[in-house]
Coordinates of C-alpha atoms and ligand atoms in Angstrom, one line a residue:
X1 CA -27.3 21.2 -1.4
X2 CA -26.7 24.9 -1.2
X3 CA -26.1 26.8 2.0
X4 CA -26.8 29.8 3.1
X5 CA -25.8 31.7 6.1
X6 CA -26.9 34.9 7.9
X7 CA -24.5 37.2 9.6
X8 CA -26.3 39.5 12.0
X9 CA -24.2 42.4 12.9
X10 CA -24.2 44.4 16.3
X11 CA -21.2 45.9 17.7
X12 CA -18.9 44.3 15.4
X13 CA -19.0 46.7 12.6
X14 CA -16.1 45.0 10.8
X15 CA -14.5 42.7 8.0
X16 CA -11.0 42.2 9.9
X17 CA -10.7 39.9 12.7
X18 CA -14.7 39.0 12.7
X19 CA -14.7 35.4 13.5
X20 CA -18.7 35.2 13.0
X21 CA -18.4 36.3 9.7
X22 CA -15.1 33.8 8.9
X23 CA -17.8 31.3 10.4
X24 CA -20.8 32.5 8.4
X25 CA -18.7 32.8 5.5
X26 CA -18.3 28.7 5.0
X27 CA -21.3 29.0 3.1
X28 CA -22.7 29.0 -0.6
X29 CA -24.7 32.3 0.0
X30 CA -23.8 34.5 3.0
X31 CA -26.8 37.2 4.0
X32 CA -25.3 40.1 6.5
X33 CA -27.7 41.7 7.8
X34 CA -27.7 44.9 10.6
X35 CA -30.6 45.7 12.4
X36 CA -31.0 49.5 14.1
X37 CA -32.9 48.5 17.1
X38 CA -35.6 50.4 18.2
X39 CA -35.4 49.8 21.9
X40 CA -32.1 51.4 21.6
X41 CA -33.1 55.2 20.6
X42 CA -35.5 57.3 22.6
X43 CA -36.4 57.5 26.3
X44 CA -36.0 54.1 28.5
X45 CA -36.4 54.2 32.2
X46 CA -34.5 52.1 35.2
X47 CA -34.7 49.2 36.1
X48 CA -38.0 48.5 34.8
X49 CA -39.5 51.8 37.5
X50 CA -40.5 55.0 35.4
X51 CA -39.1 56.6 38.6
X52 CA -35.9 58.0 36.3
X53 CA -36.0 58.3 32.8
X54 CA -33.2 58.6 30.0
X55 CA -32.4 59.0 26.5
X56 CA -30.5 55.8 25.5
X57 CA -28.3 56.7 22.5
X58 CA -27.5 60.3 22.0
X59 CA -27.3 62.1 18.7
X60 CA -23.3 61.9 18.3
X61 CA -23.5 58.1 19.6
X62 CA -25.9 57.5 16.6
X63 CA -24.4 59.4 14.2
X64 CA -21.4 57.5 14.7
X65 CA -22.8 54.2 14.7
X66 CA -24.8 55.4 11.3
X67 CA -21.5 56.6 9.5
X68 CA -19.9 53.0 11.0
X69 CA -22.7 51.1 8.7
X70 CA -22.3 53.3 5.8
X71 CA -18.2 52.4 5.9
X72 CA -19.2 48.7 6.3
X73 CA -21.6 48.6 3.5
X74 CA -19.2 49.6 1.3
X75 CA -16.3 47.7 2.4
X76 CA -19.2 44.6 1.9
X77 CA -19.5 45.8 -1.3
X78 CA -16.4 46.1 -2.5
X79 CA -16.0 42.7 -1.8
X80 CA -18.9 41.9 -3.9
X81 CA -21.1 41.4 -0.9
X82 CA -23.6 43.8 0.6
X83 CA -25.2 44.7 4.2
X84 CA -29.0 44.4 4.8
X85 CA -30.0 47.5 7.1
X86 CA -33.4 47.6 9.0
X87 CA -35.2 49.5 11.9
X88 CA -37.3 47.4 13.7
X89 CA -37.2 44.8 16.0
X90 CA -34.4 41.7 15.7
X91 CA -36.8 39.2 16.4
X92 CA -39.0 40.3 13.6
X93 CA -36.6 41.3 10.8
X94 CA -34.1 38.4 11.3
X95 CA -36.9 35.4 11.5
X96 CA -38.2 37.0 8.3
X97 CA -35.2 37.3 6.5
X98 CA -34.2 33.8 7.5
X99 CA -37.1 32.5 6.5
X100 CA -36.9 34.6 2.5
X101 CA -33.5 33.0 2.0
X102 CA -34.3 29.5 3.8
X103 CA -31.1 30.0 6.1
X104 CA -28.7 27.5 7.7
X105 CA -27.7 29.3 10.2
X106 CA -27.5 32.7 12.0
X107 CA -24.1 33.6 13.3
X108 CA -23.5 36.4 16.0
X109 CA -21.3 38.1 18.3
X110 CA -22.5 37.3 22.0
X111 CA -22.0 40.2 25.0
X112 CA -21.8 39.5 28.3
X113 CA -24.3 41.9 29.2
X114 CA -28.2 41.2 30.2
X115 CA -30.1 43.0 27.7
X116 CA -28.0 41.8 24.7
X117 CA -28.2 38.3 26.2
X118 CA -32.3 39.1 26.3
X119 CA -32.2 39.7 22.5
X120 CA -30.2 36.8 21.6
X121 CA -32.4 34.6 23.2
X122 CA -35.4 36.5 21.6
X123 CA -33.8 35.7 18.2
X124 CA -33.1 32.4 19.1
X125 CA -36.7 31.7 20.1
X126 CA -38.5 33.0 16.8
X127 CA -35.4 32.5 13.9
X128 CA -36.3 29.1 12.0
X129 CA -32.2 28.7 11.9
X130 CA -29.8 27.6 14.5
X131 CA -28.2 30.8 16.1
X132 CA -24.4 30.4 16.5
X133 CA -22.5 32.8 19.2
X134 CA -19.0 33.8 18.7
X135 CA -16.7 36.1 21.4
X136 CA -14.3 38.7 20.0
X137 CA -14.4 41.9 21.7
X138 CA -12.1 41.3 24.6
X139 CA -8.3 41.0 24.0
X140 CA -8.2 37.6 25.6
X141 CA -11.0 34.9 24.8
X142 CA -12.8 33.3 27.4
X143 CA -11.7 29.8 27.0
X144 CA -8.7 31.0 27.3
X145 CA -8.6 32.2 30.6
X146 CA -6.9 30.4 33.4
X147 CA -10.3 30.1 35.2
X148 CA -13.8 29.9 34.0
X149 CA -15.3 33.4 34.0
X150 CA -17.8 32.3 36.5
X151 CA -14.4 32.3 39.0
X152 CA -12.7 34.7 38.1
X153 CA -11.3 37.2 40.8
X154 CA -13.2 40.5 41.5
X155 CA -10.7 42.2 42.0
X156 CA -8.1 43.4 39.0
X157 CA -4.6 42.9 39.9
X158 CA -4.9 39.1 40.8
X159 CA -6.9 38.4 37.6
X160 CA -4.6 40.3 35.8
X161 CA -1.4 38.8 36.8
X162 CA -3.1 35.2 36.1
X163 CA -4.2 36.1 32.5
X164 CA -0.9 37.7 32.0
X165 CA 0.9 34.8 33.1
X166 CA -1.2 32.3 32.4
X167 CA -3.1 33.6 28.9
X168 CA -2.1 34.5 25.6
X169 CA -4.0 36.5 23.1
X170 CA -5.1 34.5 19.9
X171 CA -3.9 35.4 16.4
X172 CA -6.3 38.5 14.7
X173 CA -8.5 36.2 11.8
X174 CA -8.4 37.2 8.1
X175 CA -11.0 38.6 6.0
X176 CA -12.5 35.7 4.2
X177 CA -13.9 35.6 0.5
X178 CA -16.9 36.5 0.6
X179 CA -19.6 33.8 -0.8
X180 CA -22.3 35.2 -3.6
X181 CA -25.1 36.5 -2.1
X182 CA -28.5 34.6 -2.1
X183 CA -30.6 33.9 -5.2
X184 CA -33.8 34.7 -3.1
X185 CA -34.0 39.1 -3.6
X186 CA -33.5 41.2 -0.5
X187 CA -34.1 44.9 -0.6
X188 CA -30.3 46.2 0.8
X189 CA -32.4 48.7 2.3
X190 CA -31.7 52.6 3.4
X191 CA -29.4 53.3 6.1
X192 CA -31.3 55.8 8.1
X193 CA -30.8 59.1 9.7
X194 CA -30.6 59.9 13.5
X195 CA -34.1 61.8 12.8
X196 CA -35.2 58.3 11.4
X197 CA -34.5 56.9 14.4
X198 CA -36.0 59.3 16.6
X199 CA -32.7 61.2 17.8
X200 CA -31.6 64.9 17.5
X201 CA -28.7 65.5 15.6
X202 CA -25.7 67.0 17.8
X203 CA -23.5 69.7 16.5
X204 CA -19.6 69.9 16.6
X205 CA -18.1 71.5 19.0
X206 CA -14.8 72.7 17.2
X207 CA -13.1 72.2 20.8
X208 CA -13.6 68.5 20.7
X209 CA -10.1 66.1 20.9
X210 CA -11.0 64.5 17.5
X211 CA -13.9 64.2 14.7
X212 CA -14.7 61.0 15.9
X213 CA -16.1 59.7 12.7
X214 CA -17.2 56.2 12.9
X215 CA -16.6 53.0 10.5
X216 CA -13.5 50.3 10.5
X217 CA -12.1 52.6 7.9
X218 CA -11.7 55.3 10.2
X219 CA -10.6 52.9 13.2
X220 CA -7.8 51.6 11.5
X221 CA -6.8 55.1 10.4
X222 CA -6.2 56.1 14.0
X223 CA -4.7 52.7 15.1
X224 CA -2.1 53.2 12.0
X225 CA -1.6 57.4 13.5
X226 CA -1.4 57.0 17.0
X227 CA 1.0 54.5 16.6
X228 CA 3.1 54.9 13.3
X229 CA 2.3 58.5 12.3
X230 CA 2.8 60.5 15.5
X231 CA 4.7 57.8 17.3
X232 CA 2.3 58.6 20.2
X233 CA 2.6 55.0 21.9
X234 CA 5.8 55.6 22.6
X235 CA 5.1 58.1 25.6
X236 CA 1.6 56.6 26.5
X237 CA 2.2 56.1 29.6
X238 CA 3.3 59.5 31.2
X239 CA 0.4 61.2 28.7
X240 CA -2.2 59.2 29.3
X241 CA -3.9 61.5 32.3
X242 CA -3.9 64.3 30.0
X243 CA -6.9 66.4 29.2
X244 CA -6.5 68.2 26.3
X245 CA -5.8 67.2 22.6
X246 CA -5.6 64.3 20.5
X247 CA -2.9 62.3 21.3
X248 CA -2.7 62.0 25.5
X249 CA -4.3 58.8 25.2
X250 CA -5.5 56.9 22.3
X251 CA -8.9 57.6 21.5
X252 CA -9.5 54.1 20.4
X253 CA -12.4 53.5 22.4
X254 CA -15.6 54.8 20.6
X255 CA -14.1 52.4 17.6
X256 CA -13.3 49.3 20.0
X257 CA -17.0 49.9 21.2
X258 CA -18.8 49.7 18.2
X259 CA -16.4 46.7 17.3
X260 CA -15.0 48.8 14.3
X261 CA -11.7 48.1 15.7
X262 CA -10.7 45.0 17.2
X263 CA -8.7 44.7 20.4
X264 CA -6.9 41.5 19.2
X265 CA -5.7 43.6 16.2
X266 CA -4.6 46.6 18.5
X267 CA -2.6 44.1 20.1
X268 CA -0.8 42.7 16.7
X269 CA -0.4 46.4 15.6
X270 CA 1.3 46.8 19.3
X271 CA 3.8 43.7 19.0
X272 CA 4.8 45.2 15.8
X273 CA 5.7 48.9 17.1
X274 CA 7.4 46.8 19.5
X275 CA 9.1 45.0 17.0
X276 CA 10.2 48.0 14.7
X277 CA 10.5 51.5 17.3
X278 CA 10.2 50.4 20.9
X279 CA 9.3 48.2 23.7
X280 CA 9.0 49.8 27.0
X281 CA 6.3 50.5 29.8
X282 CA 4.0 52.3 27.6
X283 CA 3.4 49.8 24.9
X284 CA 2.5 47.7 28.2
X285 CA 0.1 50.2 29.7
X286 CA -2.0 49.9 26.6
X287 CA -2.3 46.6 27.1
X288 CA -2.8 46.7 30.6
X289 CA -5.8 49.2 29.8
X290 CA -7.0 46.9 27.3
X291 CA -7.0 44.1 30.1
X292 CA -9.2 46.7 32.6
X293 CA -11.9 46.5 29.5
X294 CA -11.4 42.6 29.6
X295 CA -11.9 42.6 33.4
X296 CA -15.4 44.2 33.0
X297 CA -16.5 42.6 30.1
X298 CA -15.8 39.1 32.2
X299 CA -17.4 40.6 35.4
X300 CA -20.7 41.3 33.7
X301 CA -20.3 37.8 32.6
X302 CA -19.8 36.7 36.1
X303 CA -22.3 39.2 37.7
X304 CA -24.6 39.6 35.7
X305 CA -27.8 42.2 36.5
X306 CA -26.7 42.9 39.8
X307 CA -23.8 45.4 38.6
X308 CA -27.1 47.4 37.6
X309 CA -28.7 47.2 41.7
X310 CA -27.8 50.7 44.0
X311 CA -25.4 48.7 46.4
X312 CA -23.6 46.5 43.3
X313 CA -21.9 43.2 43.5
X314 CA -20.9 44.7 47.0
X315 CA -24.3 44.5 47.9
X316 CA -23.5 47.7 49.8
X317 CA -26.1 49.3 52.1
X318 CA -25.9 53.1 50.8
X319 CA -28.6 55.8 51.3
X320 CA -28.4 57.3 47.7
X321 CA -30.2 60.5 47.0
X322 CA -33.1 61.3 44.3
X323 CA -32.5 64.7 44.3
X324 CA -33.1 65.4 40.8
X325 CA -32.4 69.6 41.5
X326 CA -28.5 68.5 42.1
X327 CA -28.1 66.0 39.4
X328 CA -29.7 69.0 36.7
X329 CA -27.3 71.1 38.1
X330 CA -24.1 68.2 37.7
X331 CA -25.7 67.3 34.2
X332 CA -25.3 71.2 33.1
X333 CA -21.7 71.8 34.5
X334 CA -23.2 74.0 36.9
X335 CA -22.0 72.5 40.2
X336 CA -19.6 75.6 40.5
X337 CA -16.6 73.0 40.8
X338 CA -15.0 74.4 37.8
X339 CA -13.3 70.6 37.0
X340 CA -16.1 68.7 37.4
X341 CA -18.0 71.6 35.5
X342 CA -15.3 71.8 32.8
X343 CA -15.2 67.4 32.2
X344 CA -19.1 67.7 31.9
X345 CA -19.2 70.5 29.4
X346 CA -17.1 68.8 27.5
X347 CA -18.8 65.5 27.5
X348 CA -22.2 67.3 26.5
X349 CA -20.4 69.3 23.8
X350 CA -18.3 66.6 22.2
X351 CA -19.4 62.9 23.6
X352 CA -15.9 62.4 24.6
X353 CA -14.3 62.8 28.4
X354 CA -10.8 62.0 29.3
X355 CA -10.3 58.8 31.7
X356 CA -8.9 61.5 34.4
X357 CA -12.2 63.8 33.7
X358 CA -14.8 60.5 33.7
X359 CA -13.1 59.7 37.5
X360 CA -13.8 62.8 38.7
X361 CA -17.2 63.7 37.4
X362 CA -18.5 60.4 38.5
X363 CA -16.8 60.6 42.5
X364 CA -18.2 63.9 42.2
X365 CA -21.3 63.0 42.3
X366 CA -21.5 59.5 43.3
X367 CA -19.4 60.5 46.9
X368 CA -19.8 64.1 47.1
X369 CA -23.5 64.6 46.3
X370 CA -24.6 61.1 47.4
X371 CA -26.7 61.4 44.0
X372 CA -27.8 57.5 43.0
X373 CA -24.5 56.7 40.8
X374 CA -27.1 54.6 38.4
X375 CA -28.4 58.1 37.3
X376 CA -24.8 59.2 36.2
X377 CA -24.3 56.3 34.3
X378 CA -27.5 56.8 32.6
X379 CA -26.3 60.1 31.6
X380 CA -23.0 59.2 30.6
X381 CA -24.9 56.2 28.5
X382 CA -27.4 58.8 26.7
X383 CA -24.2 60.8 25.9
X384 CA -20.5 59.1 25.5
X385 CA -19.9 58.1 22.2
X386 CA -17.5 55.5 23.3
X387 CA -20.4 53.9 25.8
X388 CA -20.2 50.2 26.3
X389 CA -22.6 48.9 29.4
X390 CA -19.8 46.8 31.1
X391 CA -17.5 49.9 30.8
X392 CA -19.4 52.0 31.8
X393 CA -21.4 50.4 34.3
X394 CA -18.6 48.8 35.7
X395 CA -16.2 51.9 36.2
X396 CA -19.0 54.1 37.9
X397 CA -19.2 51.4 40.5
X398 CA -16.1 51.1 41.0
X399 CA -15.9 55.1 41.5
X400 CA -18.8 55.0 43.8
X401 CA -17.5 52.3 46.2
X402 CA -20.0 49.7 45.4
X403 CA -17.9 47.3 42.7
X404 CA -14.6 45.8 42.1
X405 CA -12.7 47.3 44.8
X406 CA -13.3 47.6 48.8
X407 CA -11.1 50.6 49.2
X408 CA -13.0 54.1 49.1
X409 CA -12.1 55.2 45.4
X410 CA -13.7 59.1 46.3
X411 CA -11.5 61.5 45.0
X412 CA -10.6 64.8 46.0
X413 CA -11.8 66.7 43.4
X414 CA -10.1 69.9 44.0
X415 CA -6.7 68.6 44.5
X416 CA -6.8 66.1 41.1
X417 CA -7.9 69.6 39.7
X418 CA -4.6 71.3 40.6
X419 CA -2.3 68.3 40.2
X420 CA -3.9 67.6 36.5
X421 CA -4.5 71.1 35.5
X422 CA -2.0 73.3 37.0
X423 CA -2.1 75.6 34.6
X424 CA -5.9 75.3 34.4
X425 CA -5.6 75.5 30.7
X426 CA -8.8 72.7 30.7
X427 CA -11.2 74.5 32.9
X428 CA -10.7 77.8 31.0
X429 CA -11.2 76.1 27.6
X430 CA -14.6 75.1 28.7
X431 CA -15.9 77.3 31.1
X432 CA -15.3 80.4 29.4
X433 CA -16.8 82.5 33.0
X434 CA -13.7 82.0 34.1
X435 CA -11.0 82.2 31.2
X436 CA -9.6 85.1 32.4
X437 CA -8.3 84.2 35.9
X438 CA -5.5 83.4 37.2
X439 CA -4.7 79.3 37.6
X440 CA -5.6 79.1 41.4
X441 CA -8.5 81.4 41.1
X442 CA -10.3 79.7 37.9
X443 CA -10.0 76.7 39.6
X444 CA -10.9 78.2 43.5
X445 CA -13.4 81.0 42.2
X446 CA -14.6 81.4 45.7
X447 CA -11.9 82.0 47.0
X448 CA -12.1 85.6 45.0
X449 CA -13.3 88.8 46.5
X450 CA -17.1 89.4 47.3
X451 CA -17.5 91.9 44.2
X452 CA -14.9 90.2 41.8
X453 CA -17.0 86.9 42.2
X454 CA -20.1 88.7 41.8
X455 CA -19.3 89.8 38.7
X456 CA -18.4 86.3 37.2
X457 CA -22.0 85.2 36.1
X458 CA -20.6 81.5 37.8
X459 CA -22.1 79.4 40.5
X460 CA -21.5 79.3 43.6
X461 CA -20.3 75.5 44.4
X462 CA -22.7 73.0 45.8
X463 CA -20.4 71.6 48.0
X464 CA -18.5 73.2 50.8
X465 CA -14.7 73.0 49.3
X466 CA -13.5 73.9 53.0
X467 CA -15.1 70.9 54.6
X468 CA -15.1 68.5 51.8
X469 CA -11.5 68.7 50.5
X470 CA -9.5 70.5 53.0
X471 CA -7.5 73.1 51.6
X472 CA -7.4 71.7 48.2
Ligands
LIG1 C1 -17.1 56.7 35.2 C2 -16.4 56.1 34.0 C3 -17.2 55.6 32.9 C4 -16.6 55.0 31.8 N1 -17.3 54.6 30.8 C5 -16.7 53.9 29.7 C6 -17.5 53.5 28.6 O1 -18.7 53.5 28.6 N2 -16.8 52.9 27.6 C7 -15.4 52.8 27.6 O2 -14.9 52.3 26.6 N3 -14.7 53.2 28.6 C8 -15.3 53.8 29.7 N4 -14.5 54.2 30.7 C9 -13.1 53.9 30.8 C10 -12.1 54.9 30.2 O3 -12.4 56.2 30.7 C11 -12.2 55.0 28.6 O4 -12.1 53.7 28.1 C12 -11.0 55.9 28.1 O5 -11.1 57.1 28.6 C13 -11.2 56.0 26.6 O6 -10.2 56.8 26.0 P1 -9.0 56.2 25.2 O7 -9.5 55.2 24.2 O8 -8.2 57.3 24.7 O9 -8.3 55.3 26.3 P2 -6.8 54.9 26.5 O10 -6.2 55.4 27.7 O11 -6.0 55.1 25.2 O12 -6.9 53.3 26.7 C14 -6.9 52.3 25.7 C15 -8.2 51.5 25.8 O13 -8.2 50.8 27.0 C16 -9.5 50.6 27.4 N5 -9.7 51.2 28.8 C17 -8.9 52.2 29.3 N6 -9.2 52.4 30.6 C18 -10.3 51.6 30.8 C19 -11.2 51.4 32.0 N7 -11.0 52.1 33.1 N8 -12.2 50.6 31.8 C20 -12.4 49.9 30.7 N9 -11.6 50.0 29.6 C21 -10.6 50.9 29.7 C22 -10.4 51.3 26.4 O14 -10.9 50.4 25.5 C23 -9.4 52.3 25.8 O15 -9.8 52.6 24.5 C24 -15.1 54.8 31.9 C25 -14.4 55.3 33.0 C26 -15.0 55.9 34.0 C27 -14.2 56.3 35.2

């Protein structure tokens, strides 16, 4: 008897390391199939209230994700395989599909995260096939762990010295040989554009720390640079709060989000620099930042929904503010902070933010503005082209006190300003009011003459800087 297979894509937009398509591959006729959901692009609101709304997926996010489908098509097709693309709903295009080439099985990437669960289990419902979840986005598999997810510790440095000692991270899987495709026909389909999906194109910004162009191809092309061409790992650690260029930190993330480039093979490429140039505390770090992505990917697992409620897993009793005039003003980079202004500019302009900038922008609001933290996540979801909800969701309560973490994680934004930018070569890239100042005064404008500030066409700030960070 034949057997045919469907491999349903998501964020695993890849042939190496894919153990769903290694599974799905054990087949007579393998089917993958990719599916541009349509609850992912246009407005959505929170939490089920229309009280906020948000754009989910940004233009840059989309494009991204549209260029990583073209790259795996044709890596498919070289191997004599192909990827079926639709827009619709999962539910609808996978039980029909199953159902044209009589399929065995559906395999899949599962997420930790509620609304990917939801769709799994929508799939699972209508597809006449057995649906059959694999895990490979985190470095470490959960079985693996020293502890069930469910008791894992909140808090990083415990769970990280028990994976460290008491983990090890499993072997990246080949590419398989791809089975024929099956005998039933299947349109391939068009890959759309973001206007086909409902989503304005972004420009480049020229300023941006790389093009950013999605696909595996492209992945592996800056896993192989950072590490072999520029030799970049070697000083990770000490560049890694940097703000400008391409090299401070990796830039991996928008491809280890879209599951372009896996984490497992990050980690092979890593014991081999180690191997063959050097071994020393930053070929570590990237593995211990690797382990922070872990950590939230096994707290949503853990958590669940509640990482999405005001006062968090903390269950913290916080009076956040709806005051949508502020949160404009934060969106726009027109809190007259010129760091927090610069780190958002940027993000609107490019989809990218440093670590360093994320930090701030988020305490900024989160702790100095008292804005509802949810709202900033939002934003940063509409527009990071690295987004991932347990990244994301996770680190912005963590920043706003109500997550992983007891201590008060506000930060002072003036003095990270000076201590990160002393030359403030990053504020006056982006906010170009103030490119002609001095250091101290482009990143203290107020502290300028009456008539010299005047003149800068630049905000006054919305926060006291006297009272709320001292004297910076
Ligand atoms: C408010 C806020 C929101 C964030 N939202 C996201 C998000 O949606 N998606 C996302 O991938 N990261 C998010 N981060 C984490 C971090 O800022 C980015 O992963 C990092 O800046 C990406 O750049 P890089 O690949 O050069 O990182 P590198 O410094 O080179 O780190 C290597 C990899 O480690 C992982 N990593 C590093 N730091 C973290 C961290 N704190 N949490 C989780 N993973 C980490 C990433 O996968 C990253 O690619 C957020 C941080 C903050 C403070």
């Amino acid at each position: 008897m034949v057997t045919t297979t469907l491999l349903w894509l998501r964020r695993d937009l890849r042939l190496h390391d894919n153990p769903a398509l290694v599974a799905a591959a054990d087949a007579d006729r393998l089917l993958p199939v990719y599916v541009f959901d349509e609850d992912h692009y246009g407005t959505a609101d929170f939490g089920g209230t229309d009280s906020f709304t948000y754009e989910k997926t940004g233009g840059r996010r989309t494009q991204f994700r549209i260029d990583a489908i073209a790259d795996l098509r044709s890596r498919l097709r070289d191997r004599g395989s192909d990827l079926v693309v639709r827009v619709g709903d999962p539910e609808t295009v996978l039980s029909t599909l199953a159902d044209r080439v009589d399929a065995d099985a559906v395999h899949v990437h599962t997420r930790p995260t509620p609304e990917e669960r939801a769709v799994e289990r929508a799939v699972e419902r209508v597809v006449d096939a057995d649906l059959v979840r694999h895990w490979s986005h985190t470095l470490y598999h959960p079985d693996d762990l020293p502890n069930d997810v469910s008791t894992i510790d909140d808090t990083y440095t415990p769970f990280r010295k028990a994976v460290e000692s008491g983990a090890r991270v499993r072997t990246p899987a080949s590419v398989p040989t791809l089975p024929d495709r099956p005998a039933a026909a299947v349109d391939a389909g068009v890959i759309p554009d973001a206007t086909d999906l409902g989503v304005e194109a972004d420009p480049i910004d020229d300023r941006a720390v790389l093009a950013f162009e999605g696909g595996e191809t492209e992945g592996l092309a800056r896993l192989d640079e950072y590490l072999w061409a520029t030799d970049s790992l070697r000083e990770y650690k000490e560049t890694r709060n940097g703000l400008l260029g391409r090299d401070y930190s990796s830039k991996f993330s928008p491809w280890l989000n879209e599951g372009c480039l896996s984490p497992r093979r990050v980690s092979a490429a890593v014991d081999a620099y180690e191997d063959e140039r050097v071994a020393n505390d930053s070929t570590y770090w990237l593995r211990f930042e690797l382990l922070w992505r872990d950590f939230f990917q096994f707290q949503f697992a853990k958590h669940g929904g509640t990482f999405f409620t005001p006062g968090g897993i903390r269950r913290r009793d916080i009076a956040w503010r709806e005051d949508d005039a502020a949160f404009d003003r934060w969106t726009r980079g027109e809190t007259g902070i010129p760091f927090v202004d610069a780190n958002m500019r940027e993000l609107a302009a490019t989809g990218y933010l440093s670590n360093r900038g994320r930090q701030n922008a988020a305490s900024f609001l989160a702790n100095d503005l008292r804005v509802d933290w949810r709202w900033g996540a939002a934003y940063f979801e509409t527009r990071l082209l690295d987004y991932d909800p347990a990244s994301n969701y996770g680190n912005w309560a963590y920043v706003a006190g109500v997550g992983n973490d007891s201590r008060n994680r506000s930060f002072d934004v003036l003095w990270q300003a000076h201590r990160y930018d002393p030359d403030a070569e990053y504020v006056r890239r982006w906010v170009s009011e103030l490119d002609r100042l001095p250091p101290d005064r482009a990143h203290e404008p107020w502290t300028l003459p009456d008539d010299e500030r005047a003149a800068l066409d630049y905000p006054a700030p919305m926060v006291d800087p006297e009272t709320q960070y001292g004297e910076g």
